Every structure is written in structure tokens, then in C-alpha cells.
Short mmCIF file of N, CA and C and ligand atoms in Angstrom, two decimals:
data_model
loop_
_atom_site.label_atom_id
_atom_site.label_comp_id
_atom_site.label_asym_id
_atom_site.label_seq_id
_atom_site.Cartn_x
_atom_site.Cartn_y
_atom_site.Cartn_z
N UNK S 1 109.55 103.48 123.18
CA UNK S 1 108.14 103.76 122.91
C UNK S 1 108.01 104.68 121.70
N UNK S 2 107.20 104.21 120.74
CA UNK S 2 106.97 105.03 119.54
C UNK S 2 106.11 106.24 119.88
N UNK S 3 106.53 107.44 119.46
CA UNK S 3 105.67 108.61 119.67
C UNK S 3 105.20 109.21 118.35
N UNK S 4 105.68 108.62 117.24
CA UNK S 4 105.14 108.95 115.92
C UNK S 4 105.53 107.77 115.04
N UNK S 5 105.17 107.85 113.76
CA UNK S 5 105.40 106.68 112.90
C UNK S 5 106.87 106.25 112.86
N UNK S 6 107.78 107.22 112.80
CA UNK S 6 109.19 106.87 112.62
C UNK S 6 110.09 107.23 113.79
N UNK S 7 109.54 107.79 114.87
CA UNK S 7 110.39 108.26 115.97
C UNK S 7 109.96 107.69 117.31
N UNK S 8 110.95 107.45 118.16
CA UNK S 8 110.66 106.91 119.50
C UNK S 8 111.05 107.94 120.56
N UNK S 9 110.42 107.79 121.72
CA UNK S 9 110.75 108.65 122.86
C UNK S 9 112.22 108.49 123.22
N UNK S 10 112.71 107.25 123.12
CA UNK S 10 114.09 106.96 123.51
C UNK S 10 115.10 107.75 122.66
N UNK S 11 114.86 107.84 121.35
CA UNK S 11 115.86 108.54 120.55
C UNK S 11 115.85 110.05 120.81
N UNK S 12 114.75 110.57 121.30
CA UNK S 12 114.70 111.99 121.65
C UNK S 12 115.18 112.24 123.09
N UNK S 13 115.30 111.20 123.89
CA UNK S 13 115.77 111.43 125.27
C UNK S 13 117.14 110.82 125.55
N UNK S 14 117.69 110.12 124.56
CA UNK S 14 119.03 109.59 124.77
C UNK S 14 120.04 110.73 124.76
N UNK S 15 120.98 110.68 125.67
CA UNK S 15 122.04 111.67 125.69
C UNK S 15 123.35 110.96 125.97
N UNK S 16 124.24 111.05 125.00
CA UNK S 16 125.56 110.43 125.15
C UNK S 16 126.27 111.05 126.35
N UNK S 17 126.13 112.38 126.49
CA UNK S 17 126.79 113.08 127.60
C UNK S 17 126.22 112.62 128.95
N UNK S 18 124.90 112.45 129.00
CA UNK S 18 124.27 112.00 130.25
C UNK S 18 124.79 110.62 130.63
N UNK S 19 124.89 109.72 129.64
CA UNK S 19 125.38 108.37 129.91
C UNK S 19 126.82 108.43 130.40
N UNK S 20 127.63 109.23 129.73
CA UNK S 20 129.05 109.32 130.06
C UNK S 20 129.27 109.92 131.44
N UNK S 21 128.47 110.94 131.79
CA UNK S 21 128.68 111.67 133.04
C UNK S 21 127.78 111.16 134.17
N UNK S 22 126.94 110.17 133.87
CA UNK S 22 126.06 109.63 134.90
C UNK S 22 124.97 110.60 135.33
N UNK S 23 124.52 111.45 134.40
CA UNK S 23 123.47 112.43 134.73
C UNK S 23 122.11 111.91 134.29
N UNK S 24 121.10 112.27 135.07
CA UNK S 24 119.73 111.86 134.71
C UNK S 24 119.25 112.65 133.50
N UNK S 25 118.52 112.00 132.64
CA UNK S 25 117.95 112.70 131.48
C UNK S 25 116.57 112.11 131.17
N UNK S 26 115.80 111.87 132.22
CA UNK S 26 114.48 111.25 132.07
C UNK S 26 113.42 112.34 131.91
N UNK S 27 112.72 112.34 130.79
CA UNK S 27 111.73 113.41 130.57
C UNK S 27 110.50 113.27 131.46
N UNK S 28 110.04 114.39 132.00
CA UNK S 28 108.79 114.41 132.78
C UNK S 28 107.62 114.56 131.80
N UNK S 29 106.40 114.47 132.34
CA UNK S 29 105.20 114.41 131.48
C UNK S 29 105.10 115.55 130.48
N UNK S 30 105.33 116.79 130.91
CA UNK S 30 105.19 117.92 129.99
C UNK S 30 106.23 117.84 128.87
N UNK S 31 107.42 117.34 129.23
CA UNK S 31 108.48 117.19 128.23
C UNK S 31 108.10 116.11 127.21
N UNK S 32 107.52 115.02 127.71
CA UNK S 32 107.09 113.94 126.81
C UNK S 32 106.04 114.48 125.83
N UNK S 33 105.14 115.30 126.36
CA UNK S 33 104.11 115.91 125.51
C UNK S 33 104.76 116.79 124.43
N UNK S 34 105.73 117.61 124.86
CA UNK S 34 106.44 118.47 123.90
C UNK S 34 107.19 117.64 122.86
N UNK S 35 107.79 116.54 123.30
CA UNK S 35 108.53 115.69 122.35
C UNK S 35 107.58 115.11 121.30
N UNK S 36 106.32 114.96 121.68
CA UNK S 36 105.31 114.53 120.70
C UNK S 36 105.14 115.56 119.60
N UNK S 37 105.18 116.85 119.97
CA UNK S 37 105.10 117.92 118.97
C UNK S 37 106.33 117.91 118.08
N UNK S 38 107.49 117.67 118.71
CA UNK S 38 108.75 117.61 117.95
C UNK S 38 108.71 116.43 116.97
N UNK S 39 108.22 115.28 117.45
CA UNK S 39 108.14 114.10 116.58
C UNK S 39 107.23 114.39 115.37
N UNK S 40 106.11 115.09 115.62
CA UNK S 40 105.19 115.43 114.52
C UNK S 40 105.88 116.35 113.52
N UNK S 41 106.63 117.33 114.02
CA UNK S 41 107.38 118.23 113.13
C UNK S 41 108.44 117.45 112.36
N UNK S 42 109.11 116.52 113.05
CA UNK S 42 110.16 115.74 112.39
C UNK S 42 109.58 114.80 111.33
N UNK S 43 108.34 114.34 111.53
CA UNK S 43 107.69 113.53 110.49
C UNK S 43 107.48 114.38 109.23
N UNK S 44 107.06 115.64 109.42
CA UNK S 44 106.86 116.51 108.25
C UNK S 44 108.19 116.77 107.55
N UNK S 45 109.25 116.94 108.35
CA UNK S 45 110.57 117.17 107.77
C UNK S 45 111.06 115.91 107.05
N UNK S 46 110.79 114.76 107.65
CA UNK S 46 111.19 113.49 107.03
C UNK S 46 110.51 113.32 105.66
N UNK S 47 109.23 113.67 105.59
CA UNK S 47 108.49 113.60 104.33
C UNK S 47 109.10 114.57 103.31
N UNK S 48 109.37 115.79 103.79
CA UNK S 48 109.99 116.82 102.94
C UNK S 48 111.31 116.33 102.36
N UNK S 49 112.05 115.55 103.13
CA UNK S 49 113.37 115.07 102.72
C UNK S 49 113.26 113.74 101.95
N UNK S 50 112.09 113.48 101.37
CA UNK S 50 111.92 112.30 100.54
C UNK S 50 111.81 111.02 101.32
N UNK S 51 111.28 111.11 102.55
CA UNK S 51 111.12 109.92 103.41
C UNK S 51 112.43 109.22 103.69
N UNK S 52 113.51 110.00 103.75
CA UNK S 52 114.81 109.38 104.06
C UNK S 52 115.01 109.37 105.58
N UNK S 53 115.77 108.37 106.06
CA UNK S 53 115.95 108.25 107.51
C UNK S 53 116.65 109.46 108.13
N UNK S 54 116.15 109.85 109.26
CA UNK S 54 116.72 110.98 110.01
C UNK S 54 117.45 110.42 111.22
N UNK S 55 118.64 110.94 111.45
CA UNK S 55 119.43 110.53 112.61
C UNK S 55 119.34 111.65 113.64
N UNK S 56 118.68 111.34 114.77
CA UNK S 56 118.53 112.32 115.85
C UNK S 56 119.82 112.34 116.67
N UNK S 57 120.41 113.52 116.79
CA UNK S 57 121.64 113.66 117.58
C UNK S 57 121.32 114.05 119.01
N UNK S 58 120.29 114.88 119.18
CA UNK S 58 119.92 115.35 120.51
C UNK S 58 118.49 115.87 120.49
N UNK S 59 117.74 115.51 121.51
CA UNK S 59 116.38 116.03 121.66
C UNK S 59 116.28 116.70 123.01
N UNK S 60 115.67 115.98 123.96
CA UNK S 60 115.55 116.53 125.31
C UNK S 60 116.90 116.53 126.02
N UNK S 61 117.17 117.62 126.73
CA UNK S 61 118.34 117.68 127.60
C UNK S 61 117.90 118.24 128.95
N UNK S 62 118.11 117.47 130.02
CA UNK S 62 117.83 117.98 131.36
C UNK S 62 118.76 119.17 131.61
N UNK S 63 118.41 120.00 132.60
CA UNK S 63 119.22 121.19 132.90
C UNK S 63 120.68 120.80 133.15
N UNK S 64 120.89 119.70 133.89
CA UNK S 64 122.26 119.27 134.20
C UNK S 64 123.01 118.86 132.94
N UNK S 65 122.32 118.12 132.06
CA UNK S 65 122.96 117.68 130.81
C UNK S 65 123.24 118.89 129.92
N UNK S 66 122.27 119.79 129.85
CA UNK S 66 122.43 120.97 129.00
C UNK S 66 123.64 121.80 129.44
N UNK S 67 123.80 121.93 130.76
CA UNK S 67 124.94 122.67 131.30
C UNK S 67 126.25 121.95 130.96
N UNK S 68 126.22 120.62 131.08
CA UNK S 68 127.43 119.83 130.81
C UNK S 68 127.87 119.95 129.36
N UNK S 69 126.93 120.10 128.42
CA UNK S 69 127.30 120.19 127.01
C UNK S 69 127.45 121.64 126.56
N UNK S 70 127.32 122.58 127.51
CA UNK S 70 127.53 123.98 127.17
C UNK S 70 126.38 124.61 126.43
N UNK S 71 125.18 124.04 126.57
CA UNK S 71 124.02 124.63 125.90
C UNK S 71 123.59 125.92 126.57
N UNK S 72 122.97 126.81 125.80
CA UNK S 72 122.48 128.06 126.40
C UNK S 72 121.34 127.73 127.36
N UNK S 73 121.22 128.51 128.44
CA UNK S 73 120.28 128.17 129.51
C UNK S 73 118.82 128.27 129.05
N UNK S 74 118.58 129.05 128.00
CA UNK S 74 117.22 129.19 127.50
C UNK S 74 116.90 128.14 126.43
N UNK S 75 117.78 127.15 126.27
CA UNK S 75 117.66 126.19 125.19
C UNK S 75 116.30 125.49 125.16
N UNK S 76 115.72 125.44 123.96
CA UNK S 76 114.45 124.72 123.77
C UNK S 76 114.63 123.23 124.05
N UNK S 77 115.88 122.75 123.98
CA UNK S 77 116.13 121.33 124.29
C UNK S 77 115.68 120.99 125.72
N UNK S 78 115.82 121.94 126.65
CA UNK S 78 115.48 121.70 128.06
C UNK S 78 113.98 121.51 128.27
N UNK S 79 113.19 121.96 127.32
CA UNK S 79 111.73 121.77 127.41
C UNK S 79 111.26 120.62 126.51
N UNK S 80 112.21 119.95 125.86
CA UNK S 80 111.83 118.91 124.91
C UNK S 80 111.19 119.49 123.67
N UNK S 81 111.61 120.71 123.31
CA UNK S 81 111.01 121.38 122.17
C UNK S 81 111.99 121.57 121.02
N UNK S 82 113.07 120.79 121.01
CA UNK S 82 114.05 120.95 119.94
C UNK S 82 114.66 119.61 119.55
N UNK S 83 115.16 119.57 118.34
CA UNK S 83 115.82 118.37 117.83
C UNK S 83 117.03 118.77 117.00
N UNK S 84 118.16 118.17 117.31
CA UNK S 84 119.36 118.29 116.47
C UNK S 84 119.43 117.02 115.66
N UNK S 85 119.62 117.14 114.36
CA UNK S 85 119.58 115.94 113.53
C UNK S 85 120.38 116.11 112.24
N UNK S 86 120.63 114.98 111.59
CA UNK S 86 121.21 114.97 110.26
C UNK S 86 120.39 114.00 109.41
N UNK S 87 120.52 114.15 108.10
CA UNK S 87 119.86 113.24 107.16
C UNK S 87 120.83 112.99 106.01
N UNK S 88 121.85 112.17 106.29
CA UNK S 88 122.93 111.98 105.31
C UNK S 88 122.43 111.44 103.96
N UNK S 89 121.34 110.68 103.98
CA UNK S 89 120.82 110.13 102.72
C UNK S 89 120.23 111.23 101.84
N UNK S 90 119.90 112.37 102.42
CA UNK S 90 119.40 113.51 101.64
C UNK S 90 120.53 114.44 101.22
N UNK S 91 121.39 114.77 102.18
CA UNK S 91 122.48 115.69 101.86
C UNK S 91 123.15 116.24 103.10
N UNK S 92 123.90 117.31 102.89
CA UNK S 92 124.62 117.94 103.99
C UNK S 92 123.63 118.69 104.89
N UNK S 93 124.04 119.03 106.12
CA UNK S 93 123.17 119.83 106.97
C UNK S 93 122.73 121.13 106.28
N UNK S 94 123.62 121.76 105.51
CA UNK S 94 123.25 123.00 104.81
C UNK S 94 122.13 122.73 103.80
N UNK S 95 122.24 121.64 103.06
CA UNK S 95 121.21 121.30 102.07
C UNK S 95 119.87 121.01 102.76
N UNK S 96 119.94 120.32 103.89
CA UNK S 96 118.73 120.00 104.65
C UNK S 96 118.09 121.29 105.17
N UNK S 97 118.90 122.18 105.75
CA UNK S 97 118.38 123.42 106.33
C UNK S 97 117.75 124.30 105.25
N UNK S 98 118.35 124.35 104.07
CA UNK S 98 117.82 125.19 102.99
C UNK S 98 116.45 124.70 102.52
N UNK S 99 116.28 123.38 102.46
CA UNK S 99 115.00 122.82 102.02
C UNK S 99 113.91 123.13 103.06
N UNK S 100 114.27 123.02 104.34
CA UNK S 100 113.29 123.33 105.40
C UNK S 100 112.94 124.82 105.36
N UNK S 101 113.96 125.65 105.15
CA UNK S 101 113.75 127.11 105.08
C UNK S 101 112.73 127.46 104.00
N UNK S 102 112.83 126.80 102.84
CA UNK S 102 111.96 127.11 101.70
C UNK S 102 110.60 126.43 101.79
N UNK S 103 110.43 125.56 102.77
CA UNK S 103 109.16 124.83 102.90
C UNK S 103 108.18 125.64 103.74
N UNK S 104 106.99 125.15 103.86
CA UNK S 104 106.00 125.81 104.71
C UNK S 104 105.98 125.24 106.13
N UNK S 105 106.98 124.44 106.46
CA UNK S 105 107.00 123.78 107.76
C UNK S 105 107.16 124.82 108.88
N UNK S 106 106.34 124.67 109.89
CA UNK S 106 106.35 125.60 111.04
C UNK S 106 107.49 125.27 111.98
N UNK S 107 108.26 126.27 112.32
CA UNK S 107 109.29 126.11 113.35
C UNK S 107 109.48 127.46 114.03
N UNK S 108 110.02 127.42 115.23
CA UNK S 108 110.34 128.66 115.93
C UNK S 108 111.74 129.09 115.54
N UNK S 109 112.67 128.14 115.58
CA UNK S 109 114.04 128.41 115.17
C UNK S 109 114.58 127.28 114.31
N UNK S 110 115.22 127.66 113.23
CA UNK S 110 115.94 126.71 112.37
C UNK S 110 117.39 127.17 112.38
N UNK S 111 118.28 126.32 112.87
CA UNK S 111 119.68 126.73 112.96
C UNK S 111 120.57 125.73 112.22
N UNK S 112 121.32 126.27 111.24
CA UNK S 112 122.35 125.45 110.61
C UNK S 112 123.57 125.52 111.51
N UNK S 113 123.84 124.41 112.21
CA UNK S 113 124.98 124.37 113.13
C UNK S 113 126.16 123.74 112.41
N UNK S 114 127.28 123.67 113.07
CA UNK S 114 128.49 123.10 112.48
C UNK S 114 128.40 121.58 112.54
N UNK S 115 127.66 120.99 111.60
CA UNK S 115 127.60 119.52 111.55
C UNK S 115 126.22 118.94 111.71
N UNK S 116 125.22 119.74 112.03
CA UNK S 116 123.85 119.24 112.15
C UNK S 116 122.87 120.40 112.00
N UNK S 117 121.60 120.06 111.97
CA UNK S 117 120.53 121.05 111.88
C UNK S 117 119.74 121.03 113.19
N UNK S 118 119.45 122.20 113.73
CA UNK S 118 118.63 122.34 114.93
C UNK S 118 117.26 122.89 114.52
N UNK S 119 116.22 122.20 114.92
CA UNK S 119 114.86 122.72 114.75
C UNK S 119 114.25 122.87 116.13
N UNK S 120 113.80 124.08 116.44
CA UNK S 120 113.16 124.35 117.72
C UNK S 120 111.73 124.78 117.49
N UNK S 121 110.85 124.34 118.38
CA UNK S 121 109.44 124.72 118.30
C UNK S 121 109.10 125.70 119.41
N UNK S 122 108.04 126.47 119.22
CA UNK S 122 107.57 127.39 120.26
C UNK S 122 106.80 126.60 121.31
N UNK S 123 106.75 127.13 122.53
CA UNK S 123 105.90 126.53 123.57
C UNK S 123 104.47 126.55 123.05
N UNK S 124 103.69 125.58 123.45
CA UNK S 124 102.31 125.50 123.00
C UNK S 124 101.59 126.81 123.30
N UNK S 125 100.88 127.34 122.32
CA UNK S 125 100.13 128.57 122.52
C UNK S 125 100.90 129.82 122.13
N UNK S 126 102.21 129.69 121.93
CA UNK S 126 103.00 130.85 121.50
C UNK S 126 103.23 130.79 119.99
N UNK S 127 103.38 131.96 119.39
CA UNK S 127 103.59 132.02 117.94
C UNK S 127 105.02 131.61 117.59
N UNK S 128 105.18 130.94 116.46
CA UNK S 128 106.51 130.59 115.97
C UNK S 128 107.17 131.84 115.40
N UNK S 129 108.42 132.05 115.78
CA UNK S 129 109.14 133.22 115.24
C UNK S 129 109.63 132.96 113.82
N UNK S 130 109.76 131.71 113.45
CA UNK S 130 110.31 131.33 112.14
C UNK S 130 111.64 132.06 111.90
N UNK S 131 112.51 131.89 112.87
CA UNK S 131 113.83 132.52 112.81
C UNK S 131 114.85 131.54 112.25
N UNK S 132 115.62 131.97 111.26
CA UNK S 132 116.65 131.11 110.66
C UNK S 132 118.03 131.69 110.95
N UNK S 133 118.91 130.84 111.46
CA UNK S 133 120.24 131.28 111.87
C UNK S 133 121.30 130.28 111.41
N UNK S 134 122.53 130.76 111.37
CA UNK S 134 123.67 129.87 111.08
C UNK S 134 124.72 130.07 112.17
N UNK S 135 125.27 128.95 112.64
CA UNK S 135 126.37 129.01 113.61
C UNK S 135 127.48 128.11 113.07
N UNK S 136 128.58 128.72 112.70
CA UNK S 136 129.62 128.00 111.97
C UNK S 136 130.61 127.23 112.85
N UNK S 137 130.69 127.56 114.13
CA UNK S 137 131.59 126.84 115.05
C UNK S 137 131.10 127.11 116.46
N UNK S 138 131.61 126.34 117.44
CA UNK S 138 131.16 126.57 118.82
C UNK S 138 131.46 128.00 119.28
N UNK S 139 132.42 128.65 118.66
CA UNK S 139 132.85 129.98 119.12
C UNK S 139 132.27 131.10 118.27
N UNK S 140 131.71 130.74 117.12
CA UNK S 140 131.20 131.76 116.21
C UNK S 140 129.87 132.33 116.70
N UNK S 141 129.61 133.59 116.39
CA UNK S 141 128.30 134.15 116.76
C UNK S 141 127.22 133.60 115.83
N UNK S 142 125.95 133.73 116.24
CA UNK S 142 124.85 133.35 115.35
C UNK S 142 124.73 134.39 114.25
N UNK S 143 124.66 133.92 112.99
CA UNK S 143 124.45 134.82 111.87
C UNK S 143 123.02 134.66 111.41
N UNK S 144 122.44 135.73 110.92
CA UNK S 144 121.07 135.69 110.43
C UNK S 144 121.00 134.93 109.11
N UNK S 145 119.97 134.09 108.95
CA UNK S 145 119.76 133.36 107.70
C UNK S 145 120.49 132.02 107.67
N UNK S 146 120.19 131.24 106.63
CA UNK S 146 120.90 129.96 106.44
C UNK S 146 122.02 130.23 105.44
N UNK S 147 123.25 130.15 105.91
CA UNK S 147 124.41 130.49 105.09
C UNK S 147 125.28 129.27 104.89
N UNK S 148 125.16 128.68 103.73
CA UNK S 148 125.89 127.45 103.43
C UNK S 148 127.38 127.76 103.24
ZN1 LIG B 201 119.97 122.13 119.19
#
């Protein structure tokens, strides 16, 4: 089901880990609503990146899936408020994160991860912190700013 011009509900709710481990990852109504906000943000990012295709790595993660992949328990992914993605036709994750950082695009958290970019949104009604972080490996601490 299309939830914006270029994004579907399925690509934001697919989880390779869920499929592999037989865990449910079906979004409930509030999560679907939140994924609509994420899709709208991703459309703005897609435009910013020259209308190049975006590959969604992870969107919604149920609590069980999030635990299985070692996500932090407060993860915005559990509310359907985050997207991990790459845009190889534009550049590396660092190049993508830097362009988003310099844009006026609203986000709560922008994280340059080891191999992809994480964009998290605030819950509806809450202010965006516009926090930018870098995480260089699964074991590394979060560093302030986007550090290529
Ligand atoms: Zn993420």
C-alpha cells in the first residue's frame, strides 16, 4: 500500500530479522499513522537528494524485533517514527547525512550509522530536537555531530 508518492507501508514494515526469526512485525493503527509522517519526511529527503531512489533498510520494528536486533528500548523505530536508509545513487551515508544536516528538513534525530543513515521524528505534538549524531560501529559510543 502506497503511503506517499514513492514509499509503501510494506517497505517501512518489512523486517528481515522478523522473517528470519518468525516474529510478528505488523504495524498497528497509530504506527501506520506515524509511518505516514516518516514517508512525508522521506519524500522531502528524496527531493533533497535529487529525486534519487532511496533504499529503506528498516522502518517499523515491533518490540520483539527491536530486541532481536539489539535496538535500544527507547528506539523511535518501535513507534514507526524512524527510517534507516541509503541512497547509493547520491553518495555515501556520510554524504547523505551531511546534506540533510545542512538542509532545513525537520527531524528529531539524524544519525550517521556504520553503513546507513537513521532519521527519527518526534512524536506528534512534541518539538524536534534536531540532534545530529555519529555512530561508527555497533560498539562505538554516539558522537555529537555528523563526522564523516
Ligand atoms: Zn535506526
